[in-house]
PDB file of C-alpha atoms in Angstrom:
ATOM      1  CA  ASP A  11     -39.408 -23.794-150.072  1.00 52.00           C
ATOM      2  CA  PRO A  12     -39.190 -21.549-146.998  1.00 56.00           C
ATOM      3  CA  ARG A  13     -41.313 -18.433-147.224  1.00 59.00           C
ATOM      4  CA  SER A  14     -41.971 -15.552-144.863  1.00 63.00           C
ATOM      5  CA  LEU A  15     -45.247 -13.649-144.753  1.00 62.00           C
ATOM      6  CA  THR A  16     -44.222 -10.112-143.972  1.00 65.00           C
ATOM      7  CA  LYS A  17     -47.018  -7.829-145.097  1.00 65.00           C
ATOM      8  CA  SER A  18     -50.768  -7.585-145.363  1.00 68.00           C
ATOM      9  CA  GLY A  19     -52.481  -9.225-148.306  1.00 67.00           C
ATOM     10  CA  GLU A  20     -49.956 -11.986-148.969  1.00 68.00           C
ATOM     11  CA  ALA A  21     -51.364 -15.419-149.830  1.00 68.00           C
ATOM     12  CA  PHE A  22     -50.121 -18.978-149.474  1.00 68.00           C
ATOM     13  CA  GLY A  23     -51.448 -22.343-150.571  1.00 68.00           C
ATOM     14  CA  PHE A  24     -52.988 -25.330-148.828  1.00 74.00           C
ATOM     15  CA  GLY A  25     -50.601 -27.775-147.203  1.00 76.00           C
ATOM     16  CA  ARG A  26     -47.969 -25.208-146.260  1.00 79.00           C
ATOM     17  CA  ARG A  27     -46.939 -25.324-142.609  1.00 83.00           C
ATOM     18  CA  VAL A  28     -47.117 -21.942-140.887  1.00 83.00           C
ATOM     19  CA  ILE A  29     -44.844 -21.291-137.907  1.00 85.00           C
ATOM     20  CA  VAL A  30     -45.358 -18.219-135.738  1.00 88.00           C
ATOM     21  CA  SER A  31     -42.299 -17.100-133.775  1.00 84.00           C
ATOM     22  CA  SER A  32     -42.383 -16.521-130.043  1.00 82.00           C
ATOM     23  CA  LYS A  33     -43.695 -13.074-129.033  1.00 80.00           C
ATOM     24  CA  SER A  34     -45.254 -12.514-132.443  1.00 82.00           C
ATOM     25  CA  GLY A  35     -48.546 -13.220-134.147  1.00 85.00           C
ATOM     26  CA  ILE A  36     -50.306 -13.676-137.452  1.00 87.00           C
ATOM     27  CA  GLU A  37     -53.840 -12.929-138.572  1.00 87.00           C
ATOM     28  CA  LEU A  38     -55.297 -14.761-141.566  1.00 86.00           C
ATOM     29  CA  ASP A  39     -58.575 -14.544-143.435  1.00 83.00           C
ATOM     30  CA  PHE A  40     -59.941 -17.651-145.144  1.00 77.00           C
ATOM     31  CA  PRO A  41     -62.288 -16.365-147.823  1.00 66.00           C
ATOM     32  CA  GLY A  42     -64.940 -18.745-149.033  1.00 65.00           C
ATOM     33  CA  LYS A  43     -68.191 -20.291-147.905  1.00 61.00           C
ATOM     34  CA  ASN A  44     -67.563 -19.933-144.150  1.00 64.00           C
ATOM     35  CA  ASN A  45     -65.354 -16.809-144.164  1.00 80.00           C
ATOM     36  CA  PHE A  46     -63.099 -17.629-141.175  1.00 88.00           C
ATOM     37  CA  ASN A  47     -60.593 -15.318-139.507  1.00 89.00           C
ATOM     38  CA  LEU A  48     -57.712 -16.854-137.536  1.00 91.00           C
ATOM     39  CA  ARG A  49     -55.235 -15.271-135.148  1.00 91.00           C
ATOM     40  CA  ALA A  50     -52.249 -17.255-133.880  1.00 91.00           C
ATOM     41  CA  VAL A  51     -49.607 -16.221-131.335  1.00 87.00           C
ATOM     42  CA  ASP A  52     -46.709 -17.445-129.235  1.00 79.00           C
ATOM     43  CA  ALA A  53     -44.837 -20.180-131.041  1.00 86.00           C
ATOM     44  CA  ALA A  54     -47.848 -21.513-132.917  1.00 92.00           C
ATOM     45  CA  SER A  55     -47.497 -24.046-135.687  1.00 92.00           C
ATOM     46  CA  PHE A  56     -50.318 -25.116-138.003  1.00 92.00           C
ATOM     47  CA  THR A  57     -51.210 -26.376-141.457  1.00 90.00           C
ATOM     48  CA  LEU A  58     -54.264 -25.787-143.609  1.00 87.00           C
ATOM     49  CA  PRO A  59     -54.427 -29.105-145.495  1.00 88.00           C
ATOM     50  CA  SER A  60     -57.730 -28.309-147.278  1.00 84.00           C
ATOM     51  CA  THR A  61     -60.802 -26.098-147.131  1.00 84.00           C
ATOM     52  CA  GLY A  62     -62.515 -26.355-143.748  1.00 86.00           C
ATOM     53  CA  VAL A  63     -59.619 -28.068-141.934  1.00 90.00           C
ATOM     54  CA  LEU A  64     -57.136 -26.577-139.451  1.00 92.00           C
ATOM     55  CA  ASP A  65     -54.347 -28.911-138.350  1.00 94.00           C
ATOM     56  CA  ALA A  66     -52.926 -27.212-135.230  1.00 94.00           C
ATOM     57  CA  HIS A  67     -49.628 -28.581-133.943  1.00 93.00           C
ATOM     58  CA  SER A  68     -48.898 -26.107-131.125  1.00 93.00           C
ATOM     59  CA  GLY A  69     -49.794 -22.639-129.889  1.00 92.00           C
ATOM     60  CA  ALA A  70     -52.863 -20.536-129.182  1.00 93.00           C
ATOM     61  CA  TYR A  71     -55.549 -19.470-131.654  1.00 95.00           C
ATOM     62  CA  LEU A  72     -58.545 -17.200-131.933  1.00 94.00           C
ATOM     63  CA  LEU A  73     -61.003 -18.452-134.547  1.00 94.00           C
ATOM     64  CA  ARG A  74     -63.895 -16.347-135.816  1.00 93.00           C
ATOM     65  CA  ALA A  75     -66.620 -17.570-138.190  1.00 91.00           C
ATOM     66  CA  ASP A  76     -68.447 -14.640-139.776  1.00 87.00           C
ATOM     67  CA  GLU A  77     -71.175 -16.618-141.554  1.00 87.00           C
ATOM     68  CA  ASP A  78     -74.192 -18.648-140.435  1.00 89.00           C
ATOM     69  CA  ASP A  79     -73.878 -22.466-140.453  1.00 90.00           C
ATOM     70  CA  ALA A  80     -70.081 -22.364-140.427  1.00 91.00           C
ATOM     71  CA  LYS A  81     -68.019 -25.425-139.583  1.00 92.00           C
ATOM     72  CA  ILE A  82     -64.353 -26.325-139.422  1.00 93.00           C
ATOM     73  CA  LEU A  83     -62.501 -29.493-138.477  1.00 94.00           C
ATOM     74  CA  LEU A  84     -59.815 -28.872-135.830  1.00 95.00           C
ATOM     75  CA  GLN A  85     -57.051 -31.431-135.626  1.00 95.00           C
ATOM     76  CA  ALA A  86     -54.555 -31.487-132.759  1.00 95.00           C
ATOM     77  CA  PRO A  87     -51.764 -34.035-132.290  1.00 94.00           C
ATOM     78  CA  PHE A  88     -54.020 -36.421-130.302  1.00 93.00           C
ATOM     79  CA  ALA A  89     -57.557 -35.029-130.595  1.00 94.00           C
ATOM     80  CA  GLU A  90     -59.930 -33.924-133.305  1.00 94.00           C
ATOM     81  CA  VAL A  91     -63.283 -32.111-133.225  1.00 96.00           C
ATOM     82  CA  GLU A  92     -65.630 -30.435-135.678  1.00 96.00           C
ATOM     83  CA  VAL A  93     -66.585 -26.932-134.535  1.00 96.00           C
ATOM     84  CA  CYS A  94     -69.948 -25.689-135.828  1.00 94.00           C
ATOM     85  CA  GLY A  95     -72.231 -22.740-135.288  1.00 93.00           C
ATOM     86  CA  GLY A  96     -75.662 -21.823-136.594  1.00 92.00           C
ATOM     87  CA  LYS A  97     -74.750 -18.152-136.181  1.00 93.00           C
ATOM     88  CA  PRO A  98     -71.353 -16.412-136.273  1.00 91.00           C
ATOM     89  CA  PHE A  99     -69.093 -17.468-133.401  1.00 94.00           C
ATOM     90  CA  THR A 100     -65.674 -16.893-131.865  1.00 93.00           C
ATOM     91  CA  VAL A 101     -63.627 -19.481-129.959  1.00 96.00           C
ATOM     92  CA  MET A 102     -60.223 -19.414-128.324  1.00 95.00           C
ATOM     93  CA  ILE A 103     -58.205 -22.583-128.856  1.00 96.00           C
ATOM     94  CA  GLY A 104     -55.035 -23.822-127.228  1.00 94.00           C
ATOM     95  CA  ILE A 105     -53.036 -26.961-127.872  1.00 94.00           C
ATOM     96  CA  THR A 106     -52.421 -28.692-124.541  1.00 93.00           C
ATOM     97  CA  THR A 107     -49.223 -30.440-123.474  1.00 90.00           C
ATOM     98  CA  ASN A 108     -50.949 -33.836-123.851  1.00 89.00           C
ATOM     99  CA  GLY A 109     -51.833 -33.095-127.488  1.00 90.00           C
ATOM    100  CA  GLY A 110     -55.485 -32.252-126.871  1.00 93.00           C
ATOM    101  CA  LEU A 111     -57.399 -29.011-127.255  1.00 95.00           C
ATOM    102  CA  LYS A 112     -58.524 -26.374-124.774  1.00 96.00           C
ATOM    103  CA  MET A 113     -61.543 -24.521-126.137  1.00 96.00           C
ATOM    104  CA  ILE A 114     -63.213 -21.395-124.773  1.00 96.00           C
ATOM    105  CA  SER A 115     -66.335 -19.944-126.357  1.00 95.00           C
ATOM    106  CA  LEU A 116     -66.208 -16.141-126.563  1.00 94.00           C
ATOM    107  CA  LEU A 117     -69.135 -15.206-128.834  1.00 93.00           C
ATOM    108  CA  GLY A 118     -72.129 -17.151-130.089  1.00 91.00           C
ATOM    109  CA  GLU A 119     -73.090 -20.721-129.327  1.00 94.00           C
ATOM    110  CA  VAL A 120     -70.624 -23.326-130.541  1.00 95.00           C
ATOM    111  CA  GLU A 121     -71.304 -27.011-131.143  1.00 96.00           C
ATOM    112  CA  LEU A 122     -68.510 -29.565-130.815  1.00 96.00           C
ATOM    113  CA  ARG A 123     -69.023 -32.783-132.757  1.00 95.00           C
ATOM    114  CA  ARG A 124     -66.995 -35.987-132.708  1.00 93.00           C
ATOM    115  CA  THR A 125     -67.667 -39.417-134.106  1.00 88.00           C
ATOM    116  CA  GLY A 126     -69.109 -41.692-131.427  1.00 87.00           C
ATOM    117  CA  GLU A 127     -69.614 -38.838-128.933  1.00 89.00           C
ATOM    118  CA  ASN A 128     -72.614 -36.753-127.894  1.00 89.00           C
ATOM    119  CA  LEU A 129     -72.915 -33.238-129.268  1.00 92.00           C
ATOM    120  CA  LEU A 130     -71.469 -30.675-126.837  1.00 96.00           C
ATOM    121  CA  LYS A 131     -72.624 -27.032-126.844  1.00 96.00           C
ATOM    122  CA  LEU A 132     -70.534 -24.181-125.486  1.00 96.00           C
ATOM    123  CA  ARG A 133     -71.851 -20.734-124.609  1.00 93.00           C
ATOM    124  CA  PRO A 134     -69.668 -17.645-124.071  1.00 93.00           C
ATOM    125  CA  GLY A 135     -67.479 -18.041-120.998  1.00 92.00           C
ATOM    126  CA  GLN A 136     -67.491 -21.837-121.034  1.00 94.00           C
ATOM    127  CA  LEU A 137     -64.270 -23.822-121.310  1.00 96.00           C
ATOM    128  CA  VAL A 138     -63.828 -27.500-122.151  1.00 97.00           C
ATOM    129  CA  PHE A 139     -60.856 -29.722-122.875  1.00 96.00           C
ATOM    130  CA  VAL A 140     -61.119 -31.968-125.927  1.00 95.00           C
ATOM    131  CA  LEU A 141     -59.230 -35.059-124.862  1.00 92.00           C
ATOM    132  CA  PRO A 142     -58.042 -37.972-126.994  1.00 88.00           C
ATOM    133  CA  LYS A 143     -61.125 -39.842-125.743  1.00 87.00           C
ATOM    134  CA  GLY A 144     -64.052 -37.633-124.765  1.00 89.00           C
ATOM    135  CA  TYR A 145     -64.386 -34.203-123.207  1.00 94.00           C
ATOM    136  CA  SER A 146     -63.639 -32.770-119.791  1.00 94.00           C
ATOM    137  CA  ARG A 147     -66.476 -31.305-117.772  1.00 95.00           C
ATOM    138  CA  LYS A 148     -67.498 -27.748-118.701  1.00 95.00           C
ATOM    139  CA  MET A 149     -65.908 -24.994-116.646  1.00 95.00           C
ATOM    140  CA  TYR A 150     -66.678 -21.298-116.466  1.00 92.00           C
ATOM    141  CA  ILE A 151     -64.146 -18.518-116.854  1.00 92.00           C
ATOM    142  CA  GLU A 152     -64.420 -14.782-116.293  1.00 92.00           C
ATOM    143  CA  LEU A 153     -64.491 -13.207-119.754  1.00 92.00           C
ATOM    144  CA  SER A 154     -63.463  -9.700-118.632  1.00 89.00           C
ATOM    145  CA  THR A 155     -60.167 -11.018-117.201  1.00 90.00           C
ATOM    146  CA  LEU A 156     -59.536 -13.164-120.269  1.00 91.00           C
ATOM    147  CA  ILE A 157     -60.202 -10.270-122.660  1.00 89.00           C
ATOM    148  CA  ALA A 158     -57.822  -7.985-120.753  1.00 87.00           C
ATOM    149  CA  THR A 159     -54.945 -10.485-120.543  1.00 87.00           C
ATOM    150  CA  ALA A 160     -55.083 -12.730-123.633  1.00 88.00           C
ATOM    151  CA  ASN A 161     -52.260 -12.077-126.102  1.00 86.00           C
ATOM    152  CA  LEU A 162     -54.591 -13.168-128.899  1.00 87.00           C
ATOM    153  CA  LEU A 163     -56.533  -9.969-128.285  1.00 85.00           C
ATOM    154  CA  THR A 164     -53.865  -7.587-126.973  1.00 82.00           C
ATOM    155  CA  ILE A 165     -50.609  -8.304-128.867  1.00 83.00           C
ATOM    156  CA  PHE A 166     -51.866  -6.995-132.222  1.00 84.00           C
ATOM    157  CA  GLU A 167     -51.854  -3.307-133.174  1.00 83.00           C
ATOM    158  CA  GLU A 168     -55.585  -3.422-133.937  1.00 84.00           C
ATOM    159  CA  PRO A 169     -58.157  -5.243-131.800  1.00 82.00           C
ATOM    160  CA  PRO A 170     -60.437  -7.644-133.674  1.00 83.00           C
ATOM    161  CA  LEU A 171     -63.483  -6.102-135.358  1.00 83.00           C
ATOM    162  CA  TYR A 172     -65.761  -7.860-132.857  1.00 84.00           C
ATOM    163  CA  TYR A 173     -63.920  -6.525-129.772  1.00 86.00           C
ATOM    164  CA  LYS A 174     -66.862  -4.346-128.686  1.00 88.00           C
ATOM    165  CA  ARG A 175     -69.137  -7.413-128.778  1.00 89.00           C
ATOM    166  CA  LEU A 176     -66.614  -9.280-126.606  1.00 88.00           C
ATOM    167  CA  LYS A 177     -66.677  -6.499-124.032  1.00 89.00           C
ATOM    168  CA  THR A 178     -70.491  -6.492-124.079  1.00 89.00           C
ATOM    169  CA  GLU A 179     -70.568 -10.281-123.591  1.00 88.00           C
ATOM    170  CA  ALA A 180     -68.174  -9.926-120.640  1.00 89.00           C
ATOM    171  CA  LEU A 181     -70.476  -7.308-119.092  1.00 89.00           C
ATOM    172  CA  VAL A 182     -73.532  -9.551-119.568  1.00 86.00           C
ATOM    173  CA  GLN A 183     -71.646 -12.432-117.920  1.00 85.00           C
ATOM    174  CA  ALA A 184     -70.627 -10.227-114.988  1.00 84.00           C
ATOM    175  CA  LEU A 185     -74.236  -9.102-114.455  1.00 84.00           C
ATOM    176  CA  ARG A 186     -75.485 -12.706-114.548  1.00 80.00           C
ATOM    177  CA  THR A 187     -72.836 -13.753-112.030  1.00 75.00           C
ATOM    178  CA  LYS A 188     -73.643 -10.848-109.754  1.00 71.00           C
ATOM    179  CA  ARG A 189     -77.358 -11.801-109.729  1.00 67.00           C
ATOM    180  CA  ARG A 190     -76.456 -15.346-108.618  1.00 60.00           C
TER     181      ARG A 190
END
């Protein structure tokens, strides 16, 4: 049955497809062992088929794990990866036009795991594409520009609780770049 989430604190069950309209967003908390927070914007569509699995069909996402040793399986139309972190982490995720994933680490060190592939680690400011077969090379992005322009951070009335840490990480990155 169709259902609209219109206010804070509403719940929905596993397996329900969530569609976020254009120029709008949703923020969800997944209570439990890993305590994830998810933001989705701009015509996003996803399903939560079971605990620890996010099946993303389209759109852009900001995923925050607040606990140590957190992991979640991300499924895109043509790519899949397990995202893990020994400490809390934040990643920005986008579904690409070829059905893969674009992943940017914002906070903490993130490990990407796939069957038959080497473990890939991302530090804040690193971007990688998760392709149907393998990964792209790692690229670096300027965090301060991303933080100032990303709808995932700016479209909501309240910034995420970890926004100050994001700004600090952007400053650290800028200082490192300047030294080089």
